[in-house]
Short mmCIF file of C-alpha atoms and ligand atoms in Angstrom, two decimals:
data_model
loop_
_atom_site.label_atom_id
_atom_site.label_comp_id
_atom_site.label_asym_id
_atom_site.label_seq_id
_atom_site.Cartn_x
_atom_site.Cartn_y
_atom_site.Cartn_z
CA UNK I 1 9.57 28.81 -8.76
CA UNK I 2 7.09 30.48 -6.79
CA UNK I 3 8.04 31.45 -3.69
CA UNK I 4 5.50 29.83 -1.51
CA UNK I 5 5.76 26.46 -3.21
CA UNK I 6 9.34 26.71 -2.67
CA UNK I 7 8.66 27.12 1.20
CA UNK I 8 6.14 24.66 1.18
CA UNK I 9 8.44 22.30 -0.53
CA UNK I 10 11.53 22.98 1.92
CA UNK I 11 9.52 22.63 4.73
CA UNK I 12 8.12 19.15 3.80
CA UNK I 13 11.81 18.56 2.98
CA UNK I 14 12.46 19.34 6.77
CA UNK I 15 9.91 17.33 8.49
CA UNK I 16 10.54 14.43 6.83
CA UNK I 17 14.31 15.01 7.47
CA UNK I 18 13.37 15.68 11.11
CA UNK I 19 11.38 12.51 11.35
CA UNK I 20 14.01 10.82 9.75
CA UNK I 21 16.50 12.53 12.52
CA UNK I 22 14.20 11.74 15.28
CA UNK I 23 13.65 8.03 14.89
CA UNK I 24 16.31 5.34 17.07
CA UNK I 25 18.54 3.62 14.66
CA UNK I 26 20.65 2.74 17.61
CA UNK I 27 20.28 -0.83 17.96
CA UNK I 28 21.12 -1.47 21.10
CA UNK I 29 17.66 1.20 21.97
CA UNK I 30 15.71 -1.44 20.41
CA UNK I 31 13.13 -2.13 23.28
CA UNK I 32 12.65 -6.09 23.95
CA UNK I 33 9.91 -7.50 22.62
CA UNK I 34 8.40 -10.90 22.43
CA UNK I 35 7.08 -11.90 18.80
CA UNK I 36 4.14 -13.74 18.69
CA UNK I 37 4.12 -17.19 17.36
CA UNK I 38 2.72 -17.87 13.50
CA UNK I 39 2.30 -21.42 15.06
CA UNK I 40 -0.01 -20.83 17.82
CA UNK I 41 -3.54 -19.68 17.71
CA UNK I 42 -4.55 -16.30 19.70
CA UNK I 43 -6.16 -18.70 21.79
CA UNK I 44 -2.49 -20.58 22.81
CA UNK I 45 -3.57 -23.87 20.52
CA UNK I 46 -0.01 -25.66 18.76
CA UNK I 47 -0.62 -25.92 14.76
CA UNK I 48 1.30 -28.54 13.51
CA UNK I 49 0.22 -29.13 9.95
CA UNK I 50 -0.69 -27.15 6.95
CA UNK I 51 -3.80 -28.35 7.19
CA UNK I 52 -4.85 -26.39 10.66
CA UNK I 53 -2.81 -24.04 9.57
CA UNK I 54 -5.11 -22.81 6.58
CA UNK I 55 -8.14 -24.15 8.68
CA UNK I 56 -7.45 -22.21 11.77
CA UNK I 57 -4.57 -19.96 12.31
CA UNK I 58 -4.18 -18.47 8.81
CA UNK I 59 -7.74 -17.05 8.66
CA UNK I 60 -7.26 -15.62 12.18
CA UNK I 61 -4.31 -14.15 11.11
CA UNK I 62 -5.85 -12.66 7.48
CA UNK I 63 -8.76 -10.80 9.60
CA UNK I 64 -6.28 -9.59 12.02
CA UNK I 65 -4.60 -7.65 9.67
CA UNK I 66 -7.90 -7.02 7.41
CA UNK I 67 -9.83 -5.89 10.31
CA UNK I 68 -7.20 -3.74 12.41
CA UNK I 69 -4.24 -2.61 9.86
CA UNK I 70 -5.06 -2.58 6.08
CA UNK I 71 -8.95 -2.18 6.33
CA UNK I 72 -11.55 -4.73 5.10
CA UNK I 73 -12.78 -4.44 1.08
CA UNK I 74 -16.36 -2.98 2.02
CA UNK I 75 -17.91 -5.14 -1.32
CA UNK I 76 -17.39 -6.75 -4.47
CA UNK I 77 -17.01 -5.15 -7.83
CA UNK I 78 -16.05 -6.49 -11.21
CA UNK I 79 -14.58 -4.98 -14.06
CA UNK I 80 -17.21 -3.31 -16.22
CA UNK I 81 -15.60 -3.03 -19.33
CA UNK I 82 -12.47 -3.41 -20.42
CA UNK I 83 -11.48 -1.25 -23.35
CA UNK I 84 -8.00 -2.29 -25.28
CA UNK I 85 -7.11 1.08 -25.99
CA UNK I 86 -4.25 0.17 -28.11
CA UNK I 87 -2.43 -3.09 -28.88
CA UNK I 88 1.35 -2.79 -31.00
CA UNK I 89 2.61 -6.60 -32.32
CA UNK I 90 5.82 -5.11 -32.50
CA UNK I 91 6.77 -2.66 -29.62
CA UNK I 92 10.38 -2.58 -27.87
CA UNK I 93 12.53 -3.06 -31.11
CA UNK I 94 11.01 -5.69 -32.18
CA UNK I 95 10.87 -7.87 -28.86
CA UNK I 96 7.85 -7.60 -27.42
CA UNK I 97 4.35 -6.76 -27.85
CA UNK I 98 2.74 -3.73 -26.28
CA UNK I 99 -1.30 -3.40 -25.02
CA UNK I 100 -2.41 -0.87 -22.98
CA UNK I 101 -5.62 -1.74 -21.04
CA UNK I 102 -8.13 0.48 -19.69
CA UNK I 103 -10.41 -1.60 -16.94
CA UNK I 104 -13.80 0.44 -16.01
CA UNK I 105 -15.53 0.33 -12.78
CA UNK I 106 -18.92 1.37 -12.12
CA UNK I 107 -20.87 1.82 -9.04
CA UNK I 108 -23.56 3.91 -7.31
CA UNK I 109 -23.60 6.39 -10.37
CA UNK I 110 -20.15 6.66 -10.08
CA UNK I 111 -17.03 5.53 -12.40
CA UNK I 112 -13.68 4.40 -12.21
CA UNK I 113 -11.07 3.73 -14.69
CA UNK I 114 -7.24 2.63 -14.62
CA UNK I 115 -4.87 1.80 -17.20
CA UNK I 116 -2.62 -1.37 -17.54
CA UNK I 117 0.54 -0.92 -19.59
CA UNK I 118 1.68 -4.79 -20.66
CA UNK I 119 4.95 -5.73 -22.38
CA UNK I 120 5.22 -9.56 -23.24
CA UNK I 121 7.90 -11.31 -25.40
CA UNK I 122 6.86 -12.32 -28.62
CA UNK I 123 5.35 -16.07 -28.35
CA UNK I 124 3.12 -18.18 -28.85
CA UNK I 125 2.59 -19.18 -25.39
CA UNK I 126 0.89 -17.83 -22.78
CA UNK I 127 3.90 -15.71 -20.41
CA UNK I 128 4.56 -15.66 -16.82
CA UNK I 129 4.44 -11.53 -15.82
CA UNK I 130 5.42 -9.07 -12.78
CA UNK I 131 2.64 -6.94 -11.85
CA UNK I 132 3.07 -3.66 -10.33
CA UNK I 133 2.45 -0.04 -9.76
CA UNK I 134 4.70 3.30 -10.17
CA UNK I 135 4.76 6.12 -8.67
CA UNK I 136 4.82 8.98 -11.68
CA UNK I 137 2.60 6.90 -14.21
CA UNK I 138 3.31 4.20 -17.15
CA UNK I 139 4.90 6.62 -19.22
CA UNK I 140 8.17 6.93 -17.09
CA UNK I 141 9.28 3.27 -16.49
CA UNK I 142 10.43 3.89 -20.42
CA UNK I 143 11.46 5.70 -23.06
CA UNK I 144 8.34 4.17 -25.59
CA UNK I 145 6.42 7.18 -26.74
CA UNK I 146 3.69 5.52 -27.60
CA UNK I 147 2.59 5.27 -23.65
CA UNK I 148 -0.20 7.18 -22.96
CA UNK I 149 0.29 9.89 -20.25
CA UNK I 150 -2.11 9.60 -17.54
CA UNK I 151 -4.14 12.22 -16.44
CA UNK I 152 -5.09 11.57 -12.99
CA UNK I 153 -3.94 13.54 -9.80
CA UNK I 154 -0.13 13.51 -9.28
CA UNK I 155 2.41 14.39 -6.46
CA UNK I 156 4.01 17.47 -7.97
CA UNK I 157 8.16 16.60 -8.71
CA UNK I 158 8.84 20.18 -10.66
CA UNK I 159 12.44 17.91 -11.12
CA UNK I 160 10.16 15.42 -13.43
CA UNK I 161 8.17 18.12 -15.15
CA UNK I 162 5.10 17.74 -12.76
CA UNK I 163 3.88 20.77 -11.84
CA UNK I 164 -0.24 21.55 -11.09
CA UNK I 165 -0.64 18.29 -10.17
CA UNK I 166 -0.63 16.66 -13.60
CA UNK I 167 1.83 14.24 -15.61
CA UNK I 168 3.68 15.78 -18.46
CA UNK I 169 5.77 14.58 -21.19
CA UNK I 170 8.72 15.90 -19.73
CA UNK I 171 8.90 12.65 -17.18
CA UNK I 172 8.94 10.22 -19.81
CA UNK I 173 11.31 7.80 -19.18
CA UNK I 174 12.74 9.18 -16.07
CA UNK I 175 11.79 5.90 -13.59
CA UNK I 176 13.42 3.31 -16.39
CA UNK I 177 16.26 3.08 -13.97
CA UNK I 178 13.53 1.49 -11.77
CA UNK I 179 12.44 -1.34 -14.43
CA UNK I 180 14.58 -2.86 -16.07
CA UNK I 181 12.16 -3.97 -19.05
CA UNK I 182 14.48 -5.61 -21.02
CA UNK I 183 16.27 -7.80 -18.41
CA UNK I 184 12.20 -9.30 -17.80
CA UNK I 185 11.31 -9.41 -21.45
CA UNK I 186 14.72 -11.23 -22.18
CA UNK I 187 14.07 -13.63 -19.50
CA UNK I 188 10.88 -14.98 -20.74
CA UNK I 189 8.33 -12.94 -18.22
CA UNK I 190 5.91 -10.25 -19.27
CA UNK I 191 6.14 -6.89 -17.19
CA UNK I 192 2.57 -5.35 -16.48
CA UNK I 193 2.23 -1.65 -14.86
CA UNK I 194 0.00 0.38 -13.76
CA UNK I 195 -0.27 4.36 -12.54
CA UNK I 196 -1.12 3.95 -8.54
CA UNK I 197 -2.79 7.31 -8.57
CA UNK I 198 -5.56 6.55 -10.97
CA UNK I 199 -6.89 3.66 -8.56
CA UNK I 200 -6.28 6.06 -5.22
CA UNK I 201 -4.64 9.37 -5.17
CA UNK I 202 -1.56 9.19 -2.89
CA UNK I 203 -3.24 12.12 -0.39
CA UNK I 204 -5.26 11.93 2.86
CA UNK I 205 -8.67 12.71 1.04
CA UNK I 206 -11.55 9.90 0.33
CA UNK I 207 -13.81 12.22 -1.62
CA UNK I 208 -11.32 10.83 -4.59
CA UNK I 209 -9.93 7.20 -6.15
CA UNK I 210 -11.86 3.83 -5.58
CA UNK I 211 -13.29 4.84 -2.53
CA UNK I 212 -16.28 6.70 -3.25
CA UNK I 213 -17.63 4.06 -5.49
CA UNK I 214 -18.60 2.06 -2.23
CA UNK I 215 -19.77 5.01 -0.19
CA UNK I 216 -23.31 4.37 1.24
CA UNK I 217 -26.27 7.21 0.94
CA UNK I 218 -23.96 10.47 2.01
CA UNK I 219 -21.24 8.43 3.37
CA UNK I 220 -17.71 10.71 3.19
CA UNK I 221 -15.07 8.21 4.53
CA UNK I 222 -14.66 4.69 5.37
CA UNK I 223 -15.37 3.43 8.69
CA UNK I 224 -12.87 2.70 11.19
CA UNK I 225 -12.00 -1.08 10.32
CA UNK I 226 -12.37 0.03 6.51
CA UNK I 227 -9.82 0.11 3.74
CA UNK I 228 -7.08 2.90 3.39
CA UNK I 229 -4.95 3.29 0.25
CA UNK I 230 -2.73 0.51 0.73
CA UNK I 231 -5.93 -1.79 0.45
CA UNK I 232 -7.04 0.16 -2.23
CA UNK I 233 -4.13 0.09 -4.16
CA UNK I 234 -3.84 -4.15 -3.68
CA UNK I 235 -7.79 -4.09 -4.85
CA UNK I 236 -6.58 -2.49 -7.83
CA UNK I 237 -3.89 -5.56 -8.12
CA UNK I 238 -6.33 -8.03 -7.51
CA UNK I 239 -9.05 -6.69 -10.05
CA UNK I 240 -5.90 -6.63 -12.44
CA UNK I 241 -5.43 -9.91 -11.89
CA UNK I 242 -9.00 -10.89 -13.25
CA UNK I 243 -8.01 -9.31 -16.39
CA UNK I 244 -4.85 -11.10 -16.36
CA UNK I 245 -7.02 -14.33 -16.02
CA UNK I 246 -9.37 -13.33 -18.99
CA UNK I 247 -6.35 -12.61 -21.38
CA UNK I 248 -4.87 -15.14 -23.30
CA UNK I 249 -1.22 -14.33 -23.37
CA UNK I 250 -0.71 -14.29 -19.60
CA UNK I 251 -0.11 -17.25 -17.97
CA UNK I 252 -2.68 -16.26 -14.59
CA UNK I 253 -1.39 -19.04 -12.64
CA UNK I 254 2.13 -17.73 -12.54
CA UNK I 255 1.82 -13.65 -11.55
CA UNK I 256 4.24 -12.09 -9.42
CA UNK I 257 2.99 -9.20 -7.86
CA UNK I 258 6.27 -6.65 -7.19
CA UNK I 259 6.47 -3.29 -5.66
CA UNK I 260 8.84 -0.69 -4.28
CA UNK I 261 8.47 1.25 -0.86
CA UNK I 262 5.14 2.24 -0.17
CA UNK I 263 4.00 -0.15 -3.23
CA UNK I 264 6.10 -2.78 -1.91
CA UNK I 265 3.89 -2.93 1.35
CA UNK I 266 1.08 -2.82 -1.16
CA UNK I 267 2.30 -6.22 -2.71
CA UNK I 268 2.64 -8.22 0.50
CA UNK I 269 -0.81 -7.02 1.27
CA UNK I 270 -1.94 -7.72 -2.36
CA UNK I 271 -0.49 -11.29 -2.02
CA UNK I 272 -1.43 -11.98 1.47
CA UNK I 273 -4.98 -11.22 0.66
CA UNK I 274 -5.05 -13.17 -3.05
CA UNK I 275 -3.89 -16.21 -3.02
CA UNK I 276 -3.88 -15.73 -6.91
CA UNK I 277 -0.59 -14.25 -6.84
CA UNK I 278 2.20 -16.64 -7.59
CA UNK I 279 4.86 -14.96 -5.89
CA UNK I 280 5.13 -11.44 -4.13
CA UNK I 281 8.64 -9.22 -4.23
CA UNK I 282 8.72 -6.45 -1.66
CA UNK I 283 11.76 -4.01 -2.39
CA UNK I 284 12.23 -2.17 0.51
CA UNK I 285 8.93 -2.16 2.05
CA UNK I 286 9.87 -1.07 5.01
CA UNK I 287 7.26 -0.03 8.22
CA UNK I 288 3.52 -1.38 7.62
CA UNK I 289 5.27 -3.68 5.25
CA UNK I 290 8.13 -6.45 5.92
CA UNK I 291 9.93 -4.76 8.96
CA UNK I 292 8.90 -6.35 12.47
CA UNK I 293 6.86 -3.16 14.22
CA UNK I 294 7.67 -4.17 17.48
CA UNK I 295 11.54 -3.31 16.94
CA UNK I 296 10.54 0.70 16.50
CA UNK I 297 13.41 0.83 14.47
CA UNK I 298 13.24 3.71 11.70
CA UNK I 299 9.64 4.62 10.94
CA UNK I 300 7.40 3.70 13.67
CA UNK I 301 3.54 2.83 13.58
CA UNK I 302 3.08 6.30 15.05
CA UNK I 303 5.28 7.91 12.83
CA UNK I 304 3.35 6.14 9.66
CA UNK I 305 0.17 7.40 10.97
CA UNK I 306 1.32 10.57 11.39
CA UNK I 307 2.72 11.48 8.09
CA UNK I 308 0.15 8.72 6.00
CA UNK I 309 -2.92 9.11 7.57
CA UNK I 310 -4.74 7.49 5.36
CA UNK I 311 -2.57 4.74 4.41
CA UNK I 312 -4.38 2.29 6.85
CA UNK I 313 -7.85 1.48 8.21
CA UNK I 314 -8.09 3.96 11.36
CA UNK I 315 -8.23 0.91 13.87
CA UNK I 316 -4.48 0.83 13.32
CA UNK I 317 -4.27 3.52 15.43
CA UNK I 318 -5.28 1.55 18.66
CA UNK I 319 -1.07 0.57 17.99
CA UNK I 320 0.58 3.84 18.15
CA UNK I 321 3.00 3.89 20.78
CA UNK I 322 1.39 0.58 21.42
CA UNK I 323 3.06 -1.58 19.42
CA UNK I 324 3.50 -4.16 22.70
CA UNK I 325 -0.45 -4.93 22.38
CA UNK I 326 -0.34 -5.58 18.62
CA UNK I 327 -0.84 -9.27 18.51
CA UNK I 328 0.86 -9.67 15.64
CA UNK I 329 3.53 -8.69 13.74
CA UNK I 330 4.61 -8.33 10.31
CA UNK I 331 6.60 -11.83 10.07
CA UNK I 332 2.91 -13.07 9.96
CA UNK I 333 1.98 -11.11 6.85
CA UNK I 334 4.43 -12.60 5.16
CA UNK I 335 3.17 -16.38 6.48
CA UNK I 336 0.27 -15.22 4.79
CA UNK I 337 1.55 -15.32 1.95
CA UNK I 338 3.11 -19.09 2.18
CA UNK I 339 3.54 -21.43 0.60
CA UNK I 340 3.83 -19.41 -2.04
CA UNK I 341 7.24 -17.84 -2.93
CA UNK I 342 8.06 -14.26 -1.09
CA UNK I 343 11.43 -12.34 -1.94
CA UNK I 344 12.19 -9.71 0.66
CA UNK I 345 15.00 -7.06 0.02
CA UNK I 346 16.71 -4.21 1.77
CA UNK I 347 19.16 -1.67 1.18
CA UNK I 348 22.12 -0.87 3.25
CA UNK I 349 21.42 2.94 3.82
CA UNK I 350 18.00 2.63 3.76
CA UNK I 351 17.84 2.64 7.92
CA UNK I 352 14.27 4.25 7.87
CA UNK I 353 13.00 0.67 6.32
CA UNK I 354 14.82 -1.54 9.07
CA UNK I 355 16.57 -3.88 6.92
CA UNK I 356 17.38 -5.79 9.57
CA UNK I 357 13.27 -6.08 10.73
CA UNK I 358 13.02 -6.88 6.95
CA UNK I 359 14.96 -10.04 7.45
CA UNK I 360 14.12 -10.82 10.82
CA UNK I 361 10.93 -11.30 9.38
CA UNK I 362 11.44 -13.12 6.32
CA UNK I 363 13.37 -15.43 9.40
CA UNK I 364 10.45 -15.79 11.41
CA UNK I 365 7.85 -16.50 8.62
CA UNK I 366 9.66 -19.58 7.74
CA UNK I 367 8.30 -21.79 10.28
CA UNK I 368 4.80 -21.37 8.26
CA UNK I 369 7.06 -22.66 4.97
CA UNK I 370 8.32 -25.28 6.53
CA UNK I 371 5.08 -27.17 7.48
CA UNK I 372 4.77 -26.98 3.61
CA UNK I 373 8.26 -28.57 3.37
CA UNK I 374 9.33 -25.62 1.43
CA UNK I 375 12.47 -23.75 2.46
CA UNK I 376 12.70 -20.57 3.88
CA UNK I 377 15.74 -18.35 5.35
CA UNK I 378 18.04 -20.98 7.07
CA UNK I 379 20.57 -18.94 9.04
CA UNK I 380 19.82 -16.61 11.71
CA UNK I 381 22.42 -13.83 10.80
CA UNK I 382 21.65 -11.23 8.15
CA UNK I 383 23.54 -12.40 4.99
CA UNK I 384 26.68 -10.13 3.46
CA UNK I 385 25.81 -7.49 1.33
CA UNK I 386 24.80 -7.95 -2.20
CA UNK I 387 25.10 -12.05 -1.49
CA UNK I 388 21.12 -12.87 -1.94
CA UNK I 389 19.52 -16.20 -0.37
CA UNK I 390 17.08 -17.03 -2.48
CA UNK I 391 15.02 -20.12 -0.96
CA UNK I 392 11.32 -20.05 -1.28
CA UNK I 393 11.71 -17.28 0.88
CA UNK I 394 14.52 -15.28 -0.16
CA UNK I 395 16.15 -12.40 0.90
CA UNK I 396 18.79 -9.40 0.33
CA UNK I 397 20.52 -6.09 1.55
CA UNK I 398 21.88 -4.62 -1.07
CA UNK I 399 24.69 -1.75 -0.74
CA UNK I 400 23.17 1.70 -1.79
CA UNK I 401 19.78 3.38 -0.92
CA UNK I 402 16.38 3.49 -1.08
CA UNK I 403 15.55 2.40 -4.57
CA UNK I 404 14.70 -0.12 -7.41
CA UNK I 405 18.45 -1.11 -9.39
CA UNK I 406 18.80 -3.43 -11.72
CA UNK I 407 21.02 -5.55 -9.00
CA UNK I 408 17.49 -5.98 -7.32
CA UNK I 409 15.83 -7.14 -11.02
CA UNK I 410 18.94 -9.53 -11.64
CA UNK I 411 17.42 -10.93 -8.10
CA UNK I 412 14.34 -10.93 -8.82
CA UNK I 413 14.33 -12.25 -12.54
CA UNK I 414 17.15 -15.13 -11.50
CA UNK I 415 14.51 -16.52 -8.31
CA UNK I 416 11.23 -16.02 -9.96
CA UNK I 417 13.15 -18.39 -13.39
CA UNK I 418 13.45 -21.12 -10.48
CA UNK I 419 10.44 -20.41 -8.01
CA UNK I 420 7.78 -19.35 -10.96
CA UNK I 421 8.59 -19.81 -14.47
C1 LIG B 501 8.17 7.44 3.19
C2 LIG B 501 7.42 6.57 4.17
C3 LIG B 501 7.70 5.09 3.97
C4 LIG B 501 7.50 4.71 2.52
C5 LIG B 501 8.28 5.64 1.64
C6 LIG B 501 8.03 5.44 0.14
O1 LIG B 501 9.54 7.40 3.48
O2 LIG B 501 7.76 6.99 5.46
O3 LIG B 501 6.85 4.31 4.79
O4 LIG B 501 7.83 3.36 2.32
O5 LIG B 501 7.93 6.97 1.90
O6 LIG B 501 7.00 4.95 -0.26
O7 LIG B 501 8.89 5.86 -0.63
#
């Protein structure tokens, strides 16, 4: 390897082990906090019914979060075209059916395009389906060779074969640990997927991804309460979700928007924001996802901003080292979502996501659930490991790390049969 790639490399390696080193996981440094109520209105008023609930407090909430975290949409834009690049009746051994889906987007002169990959079992009906993105493109979440390789901008992971910023063959298959396609085709549910880097490159640049499309005269970034990549990257979701309406085999009313880590924030904000989605799964989401901010436990919002700068509009960072005067907190996002099902899940050694904010907030969302008289997380202690509580709301910490296993899909598939399906 070249030597100054190598240094770069180890050095990235370092600072995120530093930052990793640096943050409290000692929980008795947790600082006290008070977490504000999903039931009561910035301006002190009770809600007691779902009613005022989606009349007064959830819209407050929704442009909270738009307005000062995940950056507000600047416009509409529909698909253009969408081109069915290819379309195999008998993919998967036999089980499924294959389409891969290119959706265009065109705008000021310029153009965007992104590619769905869909697996569905072979029926006549019209499927329920998870929806979500990976980190290394379509072509690694299996071993098919007919999945087209994408060619847009890429982290480079010389261990996966990606090396001048572009997919090769060589990662083919290497994230099917992470899906576990046949477990979700067996079950009755389609599995859609899509490349996150062809709707927003995962670096702090604008000039690139959706962005630009929406750019005014010589704008260069968005402003200050505009969207950063997580928004961009649930746009993406949501325009894949008008496909998913216009296509015949997909039952639209029963989505499930999943996603892992970065992604997995991505999918509460995709759901909170679309009511569309059926049902949301966050694995391991983690800070700026389901973890309570206030607790500073892990990651912190300065920490996020620091090392993601462009994850979130730039108003979120009125809240570094500030996370006292955030008026909300992430329990609320997943209210948002209510009272449609949410399944939040940790993992043991996975400290820098705060499993224990992860559940605390899937604990404190309930109240929102319950005005629905759906059920949320009952008990007020984290459950034993690997023992999920699947409710409406459901959670679990898994033993192990930071990571998609096919415990998590056995989760998933066995809650979304009862909650969805
Ligand atoms: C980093 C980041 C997290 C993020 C994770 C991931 O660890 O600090 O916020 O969730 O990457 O996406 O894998």
């Amino acid at each position: 390897m070249n030597k100054l790639i190598f240094c770069l490399l180890f050095f990235a390696f370092l600072s995120n082990a530093s930052a990793q080193f640096d943050a409290n996981y000692d929980e008795s440094k947790v600082p006290e906090f008070k977490l504000p109520d999903p039931l009561k209105t910035f301006n002190g008023k009770k809600i007691r019914n779902s009613k005022k609930w989606e009349s007064r407090r959830r819209p407050e909430l929704l442009n909270f979060f738009t307005q000062n975290m995940y950056g507000e949409v600047p416009g509409k834009l529909e698909i253009s075209s969408v081109d069915i690049q290819e379309e195999r009746k008998s993919a998967l051994n036999g089980k499924a059916v294959r389409k891969q889906v290119d959706l265009v987007f065109k705008n000021h002169g310029k153009t965007l395009d992104f590619t769905i990959l869909i697996y569905l079992p072979k029926t006549e009906e019209s499927v329920p389906l998870f929806v979500g993105y990976n980190f290394f493109g379509n072509h690694t979440i299996t071993e098919d060779v007919d999945v087209v390789i994408s060619e847009a901008w890429a982290r480079n992971n010389p261990s996966f074969g990606i090396i001048n910023n572009q997919l090769t063959e060589q990662s083919r298959g290497v994230r099917t640990n992470r899906w576990c396609v046949d477990k979700i085709i067996d079950a009755g549910f389609g599995l859609a997927v899509i490349y996150y880097g062809e709707v927003d490159p995962d670096k702090d640049d604008f000039s690139d991804g959706i962005h630009p499309l929406f750019y005014i005269d010589d704008q260069q970034q968005p402003a200050a309460n505009e969207w950063g990549s997580i928004a961009a990257w649930s746009w993406g979701l949501s325009r894949a979700m008008d496909y998913f309406e216009r296509d015949e085999d997909i039952d639209e009313s029963k989505v499930v928007v999943f996603g892992h880590s970065r992604l997995g924030k991505t999918a509460l904000w995709a759901g909170a924001s679309d009511e569309r989605f059926a049902g949301v799964i966050s694995n391991n989401s983690g800070c700026g996802g389901a973890a309570l901010s206030k607790r500073r436990f892990g990651e912190t919002v300065w920490r996020i901003n620091n090392s993601f700068p462009h994850w979130f509009c730039k108003n979120f960072r009125n809240y570094i080292k500030n996370e006292e005067a955030l008026p909300v907190d992430q329990h609320e996002l997943i209210a948002l979502i209510a009272p449609r099902p949410v399944y939040i899940a940790s993992a043991e050694e996975d400290k820098w996501s705060d499993p224990k904010g992860e559940f605390l907030s899937a604990l404190y969302a309930t109240p929102v659930y319950n005005l629905y008289g759906k059920k949320g997380i009952q008990q007020t202690e984290m459950p034993e490991l690997n023992q999920p509580v699947q409710n409406t709301v459901a959670y679990h910490i898994r033993t192990g790390e930071h990571d998609v296993t096919a415990f998590d899909w056995e989760q998933y598939i066995k809650w979304a049969q009862k909650f969805i399906q």
